Amino acid sequence: GPSQPKEKLEVSMEDWRKSIPAAPRELGFWRQFILTTPGVALALRLGLKGQELKASPGAILLTMMPTLWGPLLLYLFVGYPLGMQLHRISADG
């Protein structure tokens, strides 16, 4: 079948790389680390308790996943957008 020349493919990949926005500094490593640390600590405790109770690995995993991802997702989908809106309001006023 027809294929693109290598130069055209490289240019498209470069354009694609340039089109990806840089992550805002508010979502840096340390903020994510701080947001996920309580969930990790709780997940570890839940895992140990689950092992003591002889729970299945699937049950332990289902219990641990929300504690690991909950705080970070809450921040990404609620806290960050709300903070951006409040910043825009304060900048306009």
Short mmCIF file of N, CA and C in Angstrom, two decimals:
data_model
loop_
_atom_site.label_atom_id
_atom_site.label_comp_id
_atom_site.label_asym_id
_atom_site.label_seq_id
_atom_site.Cartn_x
_atom_site.Cartn_y
_atom_site.Cartn_z
N GLY A 1 0.82 -1.18 0.00
CA GLY A 1 0.00 0.00 0.00
C GLY A 1 0.86 1.24 0.00
N PRO A 2 0.27 2.41 -0.22
CA PRO A 2 1.03 3.66 -0.23
C PRO A 2 1.53 3.98 1.17
N SER A 3 2.76 4.47 1.23
CA SER A 3 3.30 4.86 2.53
C SER A 3 3.85 6.27 2.43
N GLN A 4 3.89 6.94 3.57
CA GLN A 4 4.39 8.31 3.59
C GLN A 4 5.91 8.29 3.56
N PRO A 5 6.52 9.29 2.91
CA PRO A 5 7.97 9.39 2.98
C PRO A 5 8.41 9.61 4.43
N LYS A 6 9.61 9.16 4.76
CA LYS A 6 10.11 9.24 6.14
C LYS A 6 10.18 10.69 6.63
N GLU A 7 10.60 11.61 5.75
CA GLU A 7 10.70 13.02 6.16
C GLU A 7 9.35 13.57 6.58
N LYS A 8 8.30 13.23 5.83
CA LYS A 8 6.97 13.73 6.14
C LYS A 8 6.49 13.15 7.48
N LEU A 9 6.79 11.89 7.73
CA LEU A 9 6.41 11.26 8.99
C LEU A 9 7.13 11.92 10.15
N GLU A 10 8.42 12.21 10.01
CA GLU A 10 9.18 12.87 11.07
C GLU A 10 8.65 14.26 11.34
N VAL A 11 8.28 14.98 10.29
CA VAL A 11 7.72 16.32 10.47
C VAL A 11 6.40 16.22 11.21
N SER A 12 5.56 15.25 10.86
CA SER A 12 4.28 15.12 11.54
C SER A 12 4.49 14.78 13.01
N MET A 13 5.45 13.91 13.32
CA MET A 13 5.74 13.57 14.72
C MET A 13 6.23 14.81 15.48
N GLU A 14 7.06 15.60 14.84
CA GLU A 14 7.57 16.81 15.49
C GLU A 14 6.44 17.80 15.73
N ASP A 15 5.53 17.96 14.76
CA ASP A 15 4.37 18.83 14.94
C ASP A 15 3.50 18.31 16.08
N TRP A 16 3.36 16.98 16.14
CA TRP A 16 2.55 16.38 17.21
C TRP A 16 3.17 16.67 18.57
N ARG A 17 4.49 16.52 18.68
CA ARG A 17 5.17 16.79 19.96
C ARG A 17 5.00 18.25 20.38
N LYS A 18 5.08 19.15 19.41
CA LYS A 18 4.93 20.57 19.73
C LYS A 18 3.51 20.92 20.14
N SER A 19 2.53 20.13 19.66
CA SER A 19 1.13 20.44 19.96
C SER A 19 0.73 20.04 21.38
N ILE A 20 1.54 19.21 22.04
CA ILE A 20 1.21 18.77 23.39
C ILE A 20 1.57 19.89 24.36
N PRO A 21 0.60 20.41 25.11
CA PRO A 21 0.92 21.49 26.04
C PRO A 21 1.75 20.97 27.21
N ALA A 22 2.60 21.83 27.71
CA ALA A 22 3.39 21.47 28.89
C ALA A 22 2.46 21.42 30.10
N ALA A 23 2.75 20.52 31.01
CA ALA A 23 1.93 20.41 32.23
C ALA A 23 2.11 21.68 33.06
N PRO A 24 1.03 22.22 33.59
CA PRO A 24 1.16 23.40 34.44
C PRO A 24 2.02 23.08 35.66
N ARG A 25 2.75 24.06 36.15
CA ARG A 25 3.63 23.79 37.29
C ARG A 25 2.83 23.44 38.53
N GLU A 26 1.55 23.80 38.57
CA GLU A 26 0.71 23.44 39.71
C GLU A 26 0.51 21.93 39.80
N LEU A 27 0.74 21.22 38.70
CA LEU A 27 0.56 19.77 38.70
C LEU A 27 1.90 19.06 38.71
N GLY A 28 2.87 19.65 39.34
CA GLY A 28 4.21 19.08 39.39
C GLY A 28 4.31 17.86 40.29
N PHE A 29 5.49 17.27 40.29
CA PHE A 29 5.73 16.04 41.02
C PHE A 29 5.42 16.17 42.49
N TRP A 30 5.89 17.23 43.15
CA TRP A 30 5.73 17.34 44.60
C TRP A 30 4.27 17.52 45.01
N ARG A 31 3.50 18.25 44.22
CA ARG A 31 2.09 18.40 44.54
C ARG A 31 1.38 17.06 44.41
N GLN A 32 1.67 16.32 43.36
CA GLN A 32 1.07 15.00 43.20
C GLN A 32 1.51 14.08 44.33
N PHE A 33 2.78 14.17 44.72
CA PHE A 33 3.29 13.35 45.80
C PHE A 33 2.56 13.65 47.11
N ILE A 34 2.39 14.92 47.40
CA ILE A 34 1.70 15.33 48.64
C ILE A 34 0.24 14.87 48.61
N LEU A 35 -0.40 14.98 47.44
CA LEU A 35 -1.80 14.58 47.33
C LEU A 35 -2.01 13.08 47.42
N THR A 36 -1.05 12.30 46.97
CA THR A 36 -1.23 10.85 46.95
C THR A 36 -0.68 10.16 48.19
N THR A 37 0.19 10.80 48.95
CA THR A 37 0.81 10.15 50.12
C THR A 37 -0.22 9.66 51.14
N PRO A 38 -1.22 10.45 51.52
CA PRO A 38 -2.21 9.91 52.48
C PRO A 38 -2.95 8.69 51.93
N GLY A 39 -3.27 8.69 50.66
CA GLY A 39 -3.94 7.55 50.05
C GLY A 39 -3.06 6.32 50.04
N VAL A 40 -1.76 6.50 49.77
CA VAL A 40 -0.83 5.38 49.77
C VAL A 40 -0.72 4.80 51.18
N ALA A 41 -0.59 5.66 52.17
CA ALA A 41 -0.49 5.19 53.56
C ALA A 41 -1.75 4.41 53.96
N LEU A 42 -2.92 4.94 53.61
CA LEU A 42 -4.16 4.25 53.94
C LEU A 42 -4.28 2.94 53.17
N ALA A 43 -3.88 2.93 51.91
CA ALA A 43 -3.94 1.71 51.11
C ALA A 43 -3.04 0.63 51.69
N LEU A 44 -1.87 1.01 52.17
CA LEU A 44 -0.98 0.03 52.79
C LEU A 44 -1.61 -0.56 54.05
N ARG A 45 -2.22 0.30 54.86
CA ARG A 45 -2.89 -0.19 56.07
C ARG A 45 -4.06 -1.10 55.72
N LEU A 46 -4.84 -0.72 54.71
CA LEU A 46 -5.96 -1.55 54.28
C LEU A 46 -5.48 -2.90 53.74
N GLY A 47 -4.37 -2.88 53.01
CA GLY A 47 -3.81 -4.12 52.48
C GLY A 47 -3.38 -5.07 53.59
N LEU A 48 -2.73 -4.53 54.61
CA LEU A 48 -2.31 -5.36 55.74
C LEU A 48 -3.52 -5.92 56.48
N LYS A 49 -4.51 -5.08 56.69
CA LYS A 49 -5.73 -5.53 57.37
C LYS A 49 -6.45 -6.60 56.55
N GLY A 50 -6.48 -6.42 55.23
CA GLY A 50 -7.10 -7.40 54.35
C GLY A 50 -6.38 -8.73 54.40
N GLN A 51 -5.05 -8.70 54.48
CA GLN A 51 -4.29 -9.94 54.60
C GLN A 51 -4.56 -10.63 55.93
N GLU A 52 -4.69 -9.84 56.99
CA GLU A 52 -5.01 -10.42 58.30
C GLU A 52 -6.36 -11.13 58.26
N LEU A 53 -7.30 -10.54 57.53
CA LEU A 53 -8.65 -11.11 57.44
C LEU A 53 -8.75 -12.17 56.34
N LYS A 54 -7.62 -12.44 55.67
CA LYS A 54 -7.56 -13.41 54.58
C LYS A 54 -8.51 -13.06 53.43
N ALA A 55 -8.57 -11.77 53.11
CA ALA A 55 -9.39 -11.31 51.99
C ALA A 55 -8.71 -11.68 50.68
N SER A 56 -9.50 -11.83 49.64
CA SER A 56 -8.93 -12.17 48.33
C SER A 56 -8.15 -10.97 47.78
N PRO A 57 -7.15 -11.22 46.94
CA PRO A 57 -6.39 -10.11 46.34
C PRO A 57 -7.29 -9.13 45.58
N GLY A 58 -8.32 -9.65 44.92
CA GLY A 58 -9.24 -8.77 44.19
C GLY A 58 -9.99 -7.83 45.11
N ALA A 59 -10.42 -8.34 46.26
CA ALA A 59 -11.13 -7.50 47.23
C ALA A 59 -10.20 -6.43 47.79
N ILE A 60 -8.96 -6.82 48.06
CA ILE A 60 -7.99 -5.84 48.57
C ILE A 60 -7.73 -4.76 47.53
N LEU A 61 -7.57 -5.18 46.27
CA LEU A 61 -7.33 -4.22 45.19
C LEU A 61 -8.51 -3.26 45.03
N LEU A 62 -9.73 -3.80 45.06
CA LEU A 62 -10.92 -2.94 44.94
C LEU A 62 -11.02 -1.95 46.08
N THR A 63 -10.55 -2.32 47.25
CA THR A 63 -10.58 -1.42 48.40
C THR A 63 -9.48 -0.37 48.31
N MET A 64 -8.32 -0.75 47.79
CA MET A 64 -7.17 0.16 47.78
C MET A 64 -7.22 1.19 46.66
N MET A 65 -7.79 0.86 45.51
CA MET A 65 -7.74 1.77 44.37
C MET A 65 -8.36 3.15 44.64
N PRO A 66 -9.55 3.22 45.22
CA PRO A 66 -10.09 4.56 45.48
C PRO A 66 -9.23 5.38 46.45
N THR A 67 -8.60 4.70 47.41
CA THR A 67 -7.77 5.46 48.36
C THR A 67 -6.51 5.97 47.70
N LEU A 68 -6.03 5.25 46.69
CA LEU A 68 -4.82 5.70 45.99
C LEU A 68 -5.11 6.84 45.03
N TRP A 69 -6.19 6.75 44.28
CA TRP A 69 -6.46 7.72 43.23
C TRP A 69 -7.44 8.82 43.62
N GLY A 70 -8.22 8.60 44.67
CA GLY A 70 -9.25 9.56 45.05
C GLY A 70 -8.76 10.99 45.28
N PRO A 71 -7.77 11.19 46.17
CA PRO A 71 -7.33 12.57 46.43
C PRO A 71 -6.78 13.28 45.20
N LEU A 72 -5.99 12.58 44.39
CA LEU A 72 -5.42 13.21 43.20
C LEU A 72 -6.50 13.55 42.18
N LEU A 73 -7.43 12.62 41.95
CA LEU A 73 -8.51 12.89 40.99
C LEU A 73 -9.43 14.01 41.48
N LEU A 74 -9.69 14.04 42.77
CA LEU A 74 -10.51 15.11 43.32
C LEU A 74 -9.84 16.46 43.09
N TYR A 75 -8.55 16.53 43.30
CA TYR A 75 -7.82 17.77 43.05
C TYR A 75 -7.86 18.14 41.57
N LEU A 76 -7.58 17.15 40.68
CA LEU A 76 -7.52 17.44 39.25
C LEU A 76 -8.85 17.88 38.68
N PHE A 77 -9.95 17.25 39.13
CA PHE A 77 -11.25 17.53 38.53
C PHE A 77 -12.07 18.57 39.28
N VAL A 78 -11.72 18.86 40.53
CA VAL A 78 -12.48 19.84 41.30
C VAL A 78 -11.58 20.99 41.77
N GLY A 79 -10.56 20.67 42.52
CA GLY A 79 -9.72 21.70 43.12
C GLY A 79 -9.00 22.57 42.12
N TYR A 80 -8.33 21.97 41.14
CA TYR A 80 -7.57 22.74 40.16
C TYR A 80 -8.48 23.63 39.31
N PRO A 81 -9.56 23.08 38.70
CA PRO A 81 -10.43 23.97 37.91
C PRO A 81 -11.07 25.08 38.75
N LEU A 82 -11.45 24.76 39.98
CA LEU A 82 -12.04 25.78 40.85
C LEU A 82 -11.01 26.86 41.16
N GLY A 83 -9.79 26.45 41.44
CA GLY A 83 -8.73 27.43 41.69
C GLY A 83 -8.46 28.31 40.49
N MET A 84 -8.50 27.74 39.28
CA MET A 84 -8.30 28.53 38.07
C MET A 84 -9.43 29.55 37.89
N GLN A 85 -10.66 29.13 38.14
CA GLN A 85 -11.80 30.05 38.03
C GLN A 85 -11.66 31.19 39.05
N LEU A 86 -11.34 30.85 40.28
CA LEU A 86 -11.17 31.88 41.31
C LEU A 86 -10.03 32.83 40.95
N HIS A 87 -8.97 32.31 40.37
CA HIS A 87 -7.86 33.16 39.94
C HIS A 87 -8.30 34.10 38.84
N ARG A 88 -9.08 33.60 37.88
CA ARG A 88 -9.57 34.46 36.79
C ARG A 88 -10.48 35.55 37.34
N ILE A 89 -11.36 35.18 38.28
CA ILE A 89 -12.27 36.16 38.87
C ILE A 89 -11.48 37.25 39.61
N SER A 90 -10.48 36.82 40.38
CA SER A 90 -9.70 37.81 41.13
C SER A 90 -8.84 38.67 40.21
N ALA A 91 -8.39 38.12 39.09
CA ALA A 91 -7.58 38.90 38.14
C ALA A 91 -8.45 39.91 37.40
N ASP A 92 -9.72 39.57 37.16
CA ASP A 92 -10.61 40.48 36.46
C ASP A 92 -11.09 41.61 37.35
N GLY A 93 -11.20 41.33 38.65
CA GLY A 93 -11.80 42.31 39.56
C GLY A 93 -10.87 43.22 40.19
#
